[in-house]
């Protein structure tokens, strides 16, 4: 039997239909997050307090960058040593999900990346050089971050209060790879930097209609 | 100071300098690394509880219209000045200085507003690396960020002043090697530091608009020279004049050529007056009162002059229609440059007949000093003058070309090599 329950198990409020495609959603009406596992909804914890900050990315507001457009549908805020940054789960014009990290105008769009080798967190020191899929990367940042708050929906389970180790790897020609380590597993994404001055709200114009 | 120029201060949070205790505005976001005290020059690490790292006393405060705390819109983004860095550089043997203002926007991050000889530019970090090149070669192409830049200058920049919040831990006297390229109104810089190379994208800013946006009254001297990224702006009147010139110059010149080809008109009559002391007259019909008629006198005057008085009368009414006088003079000889000539053996008078009909031209040699020579009189009508059209054509051509000349002068000033235009 497929999933047909669309109510928050905590408060009973309607959940978005898109939950069938996302794996996790923060309830818009109560303080809980909901996770879908094996067609069963269960409460995953609190969604935390998301202080309003100025941002080029706002949930539900589609933006355009060069020839691509992105609709942010989930926002996760992480604190790290210097401050905090936001990770937006966004759907692009082709319907693919991408992560958009936003930290005071430093914006990167990242997609899943297969690292193809077994890594050890102990080897990933700042300045270390690592070969991934034939390319040499340098570890430019090594830190840990804690999830502070969640809004909207996500393709994976995230938990407020959970801490992730992460590494930023810089490669040739501005290539960026981010590694995350949590619960004994690595997740990797490769990204491209985005010039915030070229981000525009996506306007429905006749030539954009149906695009 | 008028209301329009009230400085726009950002909301101010403050910390106290850990060296001297002075209150310092804390305006930047968490990615700013250093705080440099405006009073005692202490450099503090914002990421380590403002630990004192260095102290630079008596730094010479740079020239510039802005100060920390002012906010204004640049490129559609509200920005706040959070830091100041003054730079000195030797470029082709000459010393230059400019002031960089560290800008902060919560949405767009950190960038620079630069005041250089009265010009204002905005620079931001870019990840668009150059597609080719790496070594400086004057005017060589440098393709990056989707634009075709040309290398402009190459220098080593040295920090001479620090203040406020900055995105890195700076040291007074730090140097970086910079290669700048331009594609007005944009610029691209390769900034080669000790540990990494960064790239910057620059936009030339309208000074009046920018200073007004920050609420700063512009009492500063006019900008010096042409900035590398400064666009050539012709002005709407000059642009319209040039456009009109492009269209009308060929029209006027073509008409001038047509008039020159067919505008000599038709010869009505011709006669030779041999005894100009006694004078003579000639009667002729004129059928085109709407067009010019012409009297052309020719005499074989050589190193002399002759003078003629003429009266044109209506043959039927005997009414005087016009009176002309004029001379023919022609001289020639040799000097150290060779043969020279002056004057002409022909003179022409034009008039517009009041109506069609018969006219009489009476001609005498009026001046007793005048040479007495036979004079040939030729009457033509339906004459069209091409010289005015050629004049107009040249005027319009100059209008069109003036914009090109102005642009060429502007570009020569930009590149500082008037004698070396290679386009």
Tab-separated table of C-alpha atoms in Angstrom, chain A residues 5-210:
chain	number	residue	atom	x	y	z
A	5	UNK	CA	-1.476	9.989	4.972
A	6	UNK	CA	-0.833	13.702	4.658
A	7	UNK	CA	-1.256	14.923	8.216
A	8	UNK	CA	1.336	15.858	10.796
A	9	UNK	CA	1.487	13.060	13.406
A	10	UNK	CA	2.099	15.700	16.080
A	11	UNK	CA	-0.613	18.334	15.418
A	12	UNK	CA	-2.710	16.837	12.619
A	13	UNK	CA	-2.157	19.734	10.264
A	14	UNK	CA	-2.056	19.116	6.527
A	15	UNK	CA	1.366	18.308	5.160
A	16	UNK	CA	2.353	19.251	1.622
A	17	UNK	CA	1.660	16.734	-1.132
A	18	UNK	CA	5.312	16.968	-2.095
A	19	UNK	CA	6.187	14.883	0.915
A	20	UNK	CA	5.787	11.871	-1.358
A	21	UNK	CA	8.921	13.053	-3.159
A	22	UNK	CA	10.765	14.516	-0.171
A	23	UNK	CA	11.842	12.374	2.713
A	24	UNK	CA	11.397	14.884	5.473
A	25	UNK	CA	9.309	17.973	6.138
A	26	UNK	CA	9.085	20.582	8.877
A	27	UNK	CA	5.462	21.078	9.834
A	28	UNK	CA	4.394	24.634	9.109
A	29	UNK	CA	1.994	24.682	12.060
A	30	UNK	CA	3.770	23.092	14.983
A	31	UNK	CA	7.328	22.754	16.213
A	32	UNK	CA	7.951	19.294	14.829
A	33	UNK	CA	9.636	17.728	11.868
A	34	UNK	CA	8.148	14.699	10.188
A	35	UNK	CA	9.981	11.935	8.418
A	36	UNK	CA	8.543	9.462	5.922
A	37	UNK	CA	9.953	5.944	6.297
A	38	UNK	CA	8.501	2.890	4.634
A	39	UNK	CA	5.296	4.805	3.869
A	40	UNK	CA	4.912	5.629	7.540
A	41	UNK	CA	5.033	9.139	8.970
A	42	UNK	CA	6.752	9.607	12.232
A	43	UNK	CA	7.760	12.608	14.244
A	44	UNK	CA	11.495	13.271	13.873
A	45	UNK	CA	11.991	15.978	16.483
A	46	UNK	CA	11.795	19.742	16.795
A	47	UNK	CA	12.306	22.108	13.911
A	48	UNK	CA	14.107	24.746	15.985
A	49	UNK	CA	13.996	28.529	15.862
A	50	UNK	CA	14.846	30.098	12.516
A	51	UNK	CA	15.568	33.779	13.113
A	52	UNK	CA	14.589	35.923	10.128
A	53	UNK	CA	17.677	37.183	8.326
A	54	UNK	CA	18.003	39.028	5.000
A	55	UNK	CA	18.602	36.490	2.243
A	56	UNK	CA	18.455	36.216	-1.515
A	57	UNK	CA	16.847	32.821	-0.992
A	58	UNK	CA	13.385	32.571	0.455
A	59	UNK	CA	11.332	29.389	0.656
A	60	UNK	CA	8.816	29.217	-2.171
A	61	UNK	CA	10.295	32.144	-4.103
A	62	UNK	CA	11.901	31.019	-7.337
A	63	UNK	CA	15.125	32.686	-8.360
A	64	UNK	CA	17.087	32.770	-11.572
A	65	UNK	CA	20.853	32.528	-11.962
A	66	UNK	CA	22.145	32.885	-15.473
A	67	UNK	CA	20.147	30.254	-17.416
A	68	UNK	CA	19.083	28.211	-14.406
A	69	UNK	CA	16.263	28.713	-11.983
A	70	UNK	CA	15.849	27.345	-8.503
A	71	UNK	CA	12.871	27.015	-6.214
A	72	UNK	CA	13.971	26.692	-2.565
A	73	UNK	CA	11.715	24.210	-0.781
A	74	UNK	CA	13.728	23.468	2.370
A	75	UNK	CA	15.979	25.548	4.602
A	76	UNK	CA	18.374	24.123	7.171
A	77	UNK	CA	20.487	26.420	9.314
A	78	UNK	CA	23.813	25.263	10.691
A	79	UNK	CA	26.028	26.959	13.229
A	80	UNK	CA	29.789	26.672	12.968
A	81	UNK	CA	32.764	28.295	14.633
A	82	UNK	CA	32.448	31.720	13.056
A	83	UNK	CA	28.674	31.990	12.810
A	84	UNK	CA	26.027	30.194	10.824
A	85	UNK	CA	25.027	29.414	7.278
A	86	UNK	CA	21.920	28.197	5.508
A	87	UNK	CA	21.574	25.122	3.324
A	88	UNK	CA	18.619	25.356	0.985
A	89	UNK	CA	17.202	22.287	-0.694
A	90	UNK	CA	16.016	23.630	-4.033
A	91	UNK	CA	14.456	22.207	-7.150
A	92	UNK	CA	15.910	23.459	-10.421
A	93	UNK	CA	14.103	24.002	-13.705
A	94	UNK	CA	14.730	20.381	-14.712
A	95	UNK	CA	13.059	19.135	-11.533
A	96	UNK	CA	16.371	18.023	-10.002
A	97	UNK	CA	17.147	18.724	-6.380
A	98	UNK	CA	20.277	20.692	-5.488
A	99	UNK	CA	21.743	21.976	-2.266
A	100	UNK	CA	22.427	25.711	-2.154
A	101	UNK	CA	24.689	26.848	0.643
A	102	UNK	CA	24.442	30.517	1.580
A	103	UNK	CA	26.895	32.169	3.936
A	104	UNK	CA	26.998	35.982	3.864
A	105	UNK	CA	27.021	36.243	0.091
A	106	UNK	CA	29.212	33.150	-0.428
A	107	UNK	CA	26.823	30.966	-2.378
A	108	UNK	CA	27.453	27.549	-3.874
A	109	UNK	CA	25.120	25.204	-5.707
A	110	UNK	CA	26.010	21.585	-4.984
A	111	UNK	CA	24.955	18.251	-6.395
A	112	UNK	CA	25.611	14.731	-5.110
A	113	UNK	CA	29.126	13.480	-5.861
A	114	UNK	CA	30.605	9.989	-5.719
A	115	UNK	CA	34.028	10.212	-4.119
A	116	UNK	CA	34.990	6.725	-5.277
A	117	UNK	CA	37.552	6.127	-2.486
A	118	UNK	CA	37.466	5.273	1.174
A	119	UNK	CA	38.373	8.248	3.289
A	120	UNK	CA	39.248	8.609	6.918
A	121	UNK	CA	38.272	11.781	8.802
A	122	UNK	CA	41.732	11.712	10.424
A	123	UNK	CA	43.411	12.287	7.049
A	124	UNK	CA	41.341	15.355	6.239
A	125	UNK	CA	43.440	18.080	7.830
A	126	UNK	CA	43.348	21.635	6.557
A	127	UNK	CA	45.902	21.971	3.753
A	128	UNK	CA	45.936	18.230	2.990
A	129	UNK	CA	45.859	17.246	-0.686
A	130	UNK	CA	43.479	14.514	-1.782
A	131	UNK	CA	42.917	12.858	-5.126
A	132	UNK	CA	39.280	12.252	-6.049
A	133	UNK	CA	38.314	10.730	-9.382
A	134	UNK	CA	41.620	11.801	-10.930
A	135	UNK	CA	41.508	15.375	-9.678
A	136	UNK	CA	43.634	16.810	-6.905
A	137	UNK	CA	41.882	18.803	-4.226
A	138	UNK	CA	43.166	20.765	-1.244
A	139	UNK	CA	41.308	20.813	2.055
A	140	UNK	CA	40.628	24.531	2.596
A	141	UNK	CA	38.232	24.303	5.524
A	142	UNK	CA	37.678	21.667	8.170
A	143	UNK	CA	35.099	22.304	10.838
A	144	UNK	CA	31.976	20.946	12.406
A	145	UNK	CA	28.495	22.362	12.268
A	146	UNK	CA	25.355	21.814	14.256
A	147	UNK	CA	21.890	21.929	12.800
A	148	UNK	CA	20.013	24.835	14.434
A	149	UNK	CA	16.670	24.932	12.651
A	150	UNK	CA	14.709	23.388	9.797
A	151	UNK	CA	11.950	24.680	7.532
A	152	UNK	CA	10.245	23.135	4.527
A	153	UNK	CA	11.147	19.753	3.111
A	154	UNK	CA	14.308	17.761	2.491
A	155	UNK	CA	15.453	14.692	0.605
A	156	UNK	CA	17.042	13.194	3.710
A	157	UNK	CA	16.491	13.166	7.438
A	158	UNK	CA	18.041	16.082	9.308
A	159	UNK	CA	17.825	16.626	13.018
A	160	UNK	CA	18.085	19.821	15.004
A	161	UNK	CA	21.009	19.530	17.397
A	162	UNK	CA	22.855	16.968	15.294
A	163	UNK	CA	26.496	17.810	14.635
A	164	UNK	CA	28.212	17.102	11.319
A	165	UNK	CA	31.877	17.236	10.526
A	166	UNK	CA	32.496	18.874	7.175
A	167	UNK	CA	35.400	19.673	4.871
A	168	UNK	CA	35.601	22.057	1.945
A	169	UNK	CA	37.908	20.878	-0.794
A	170	UNK	CA	39.106	23.278	-3.502
A	171	UNK	CA	40.145	21.916	-6.855
A	172	UNK	CA	41.384	23.290	-10.154
A	173	UNK	CA	39.334	25.959	-11.948
A	174	UNK	CA	37.322	26.876	-8.889
A	175	UNK	CA	36.023	23.323	-8.357
A	176	UNK	CA	34.456	22.795	-4.954
A	177	UNK	CA	33.714	19.520	-3.182
A	178	UNK	CA	32.106	19.341	0.237
A	179	UNK	CA	32.440	16.269	2.432
A	180	UNK	CA	30.158	15.621	5.399
A	181	UNK	CA	30.693	13.002	8.029
A	182	UNK	CA	27.986	11.917	10.396
A	183	UNK	CA	27.111	8.602	12.019
A	184	UNK	CA	30.207	6.987	10.511
A	185	UNK	CA	29.294	7.796	6.908
A	186	UNK	CA	30.604	10.254	4.335
A	187	UNK	CA	28.320	12.183	2.031
A	188	UNK	CA	29.829	14.276	-0.726
A	189	UNK	CA	28.635	16.964	-3.068
A	190	UNK	CA	30.374	18.902	-5.790
A	191	UNK	CA	29.530	22.472	-6.347
A	192	UNK	CA	29.947	25.620	-8.307
A	193	UNK	CA	30.139	29.101	-6.888
A	194	UNK	CA	27.364	31.533	-7.647
A	195	UNK	CA	27.824	35.283	-8.052
A	196	UNK	CA	25.106	36.802	-5.830
A	197	UNK	CA	25.030	39.929	-8.017
A	198	UNK	CA	23.683	37.820	-10.879
A	199	UNK	CA	20.795	36.311	-8.897
A	200	UNK	CA	17.403	37.649	-9.925
A	201	UNK	CA	13.870	36.791	-8.905
A	202	UNK	CA	12.411	34.461	-11.531
A	203	UNK	CA	9.706	36.434	-13.247
A	204	UNK	CA	6.915	34.769	-15.177
A	205	UNK	CA	7.315	36.395	-18.537
A	206	UNK	CA	5.684	35.165	-21.757
A	207	UNK	CA	9.033	33.671	-22.832
A	208	UNK	CA	9.413	31.957	-19.451
A	209	UNK	CA	5.903	30.570	-19.297
A	210	UNK	CA	5.957	26.820	-19.587
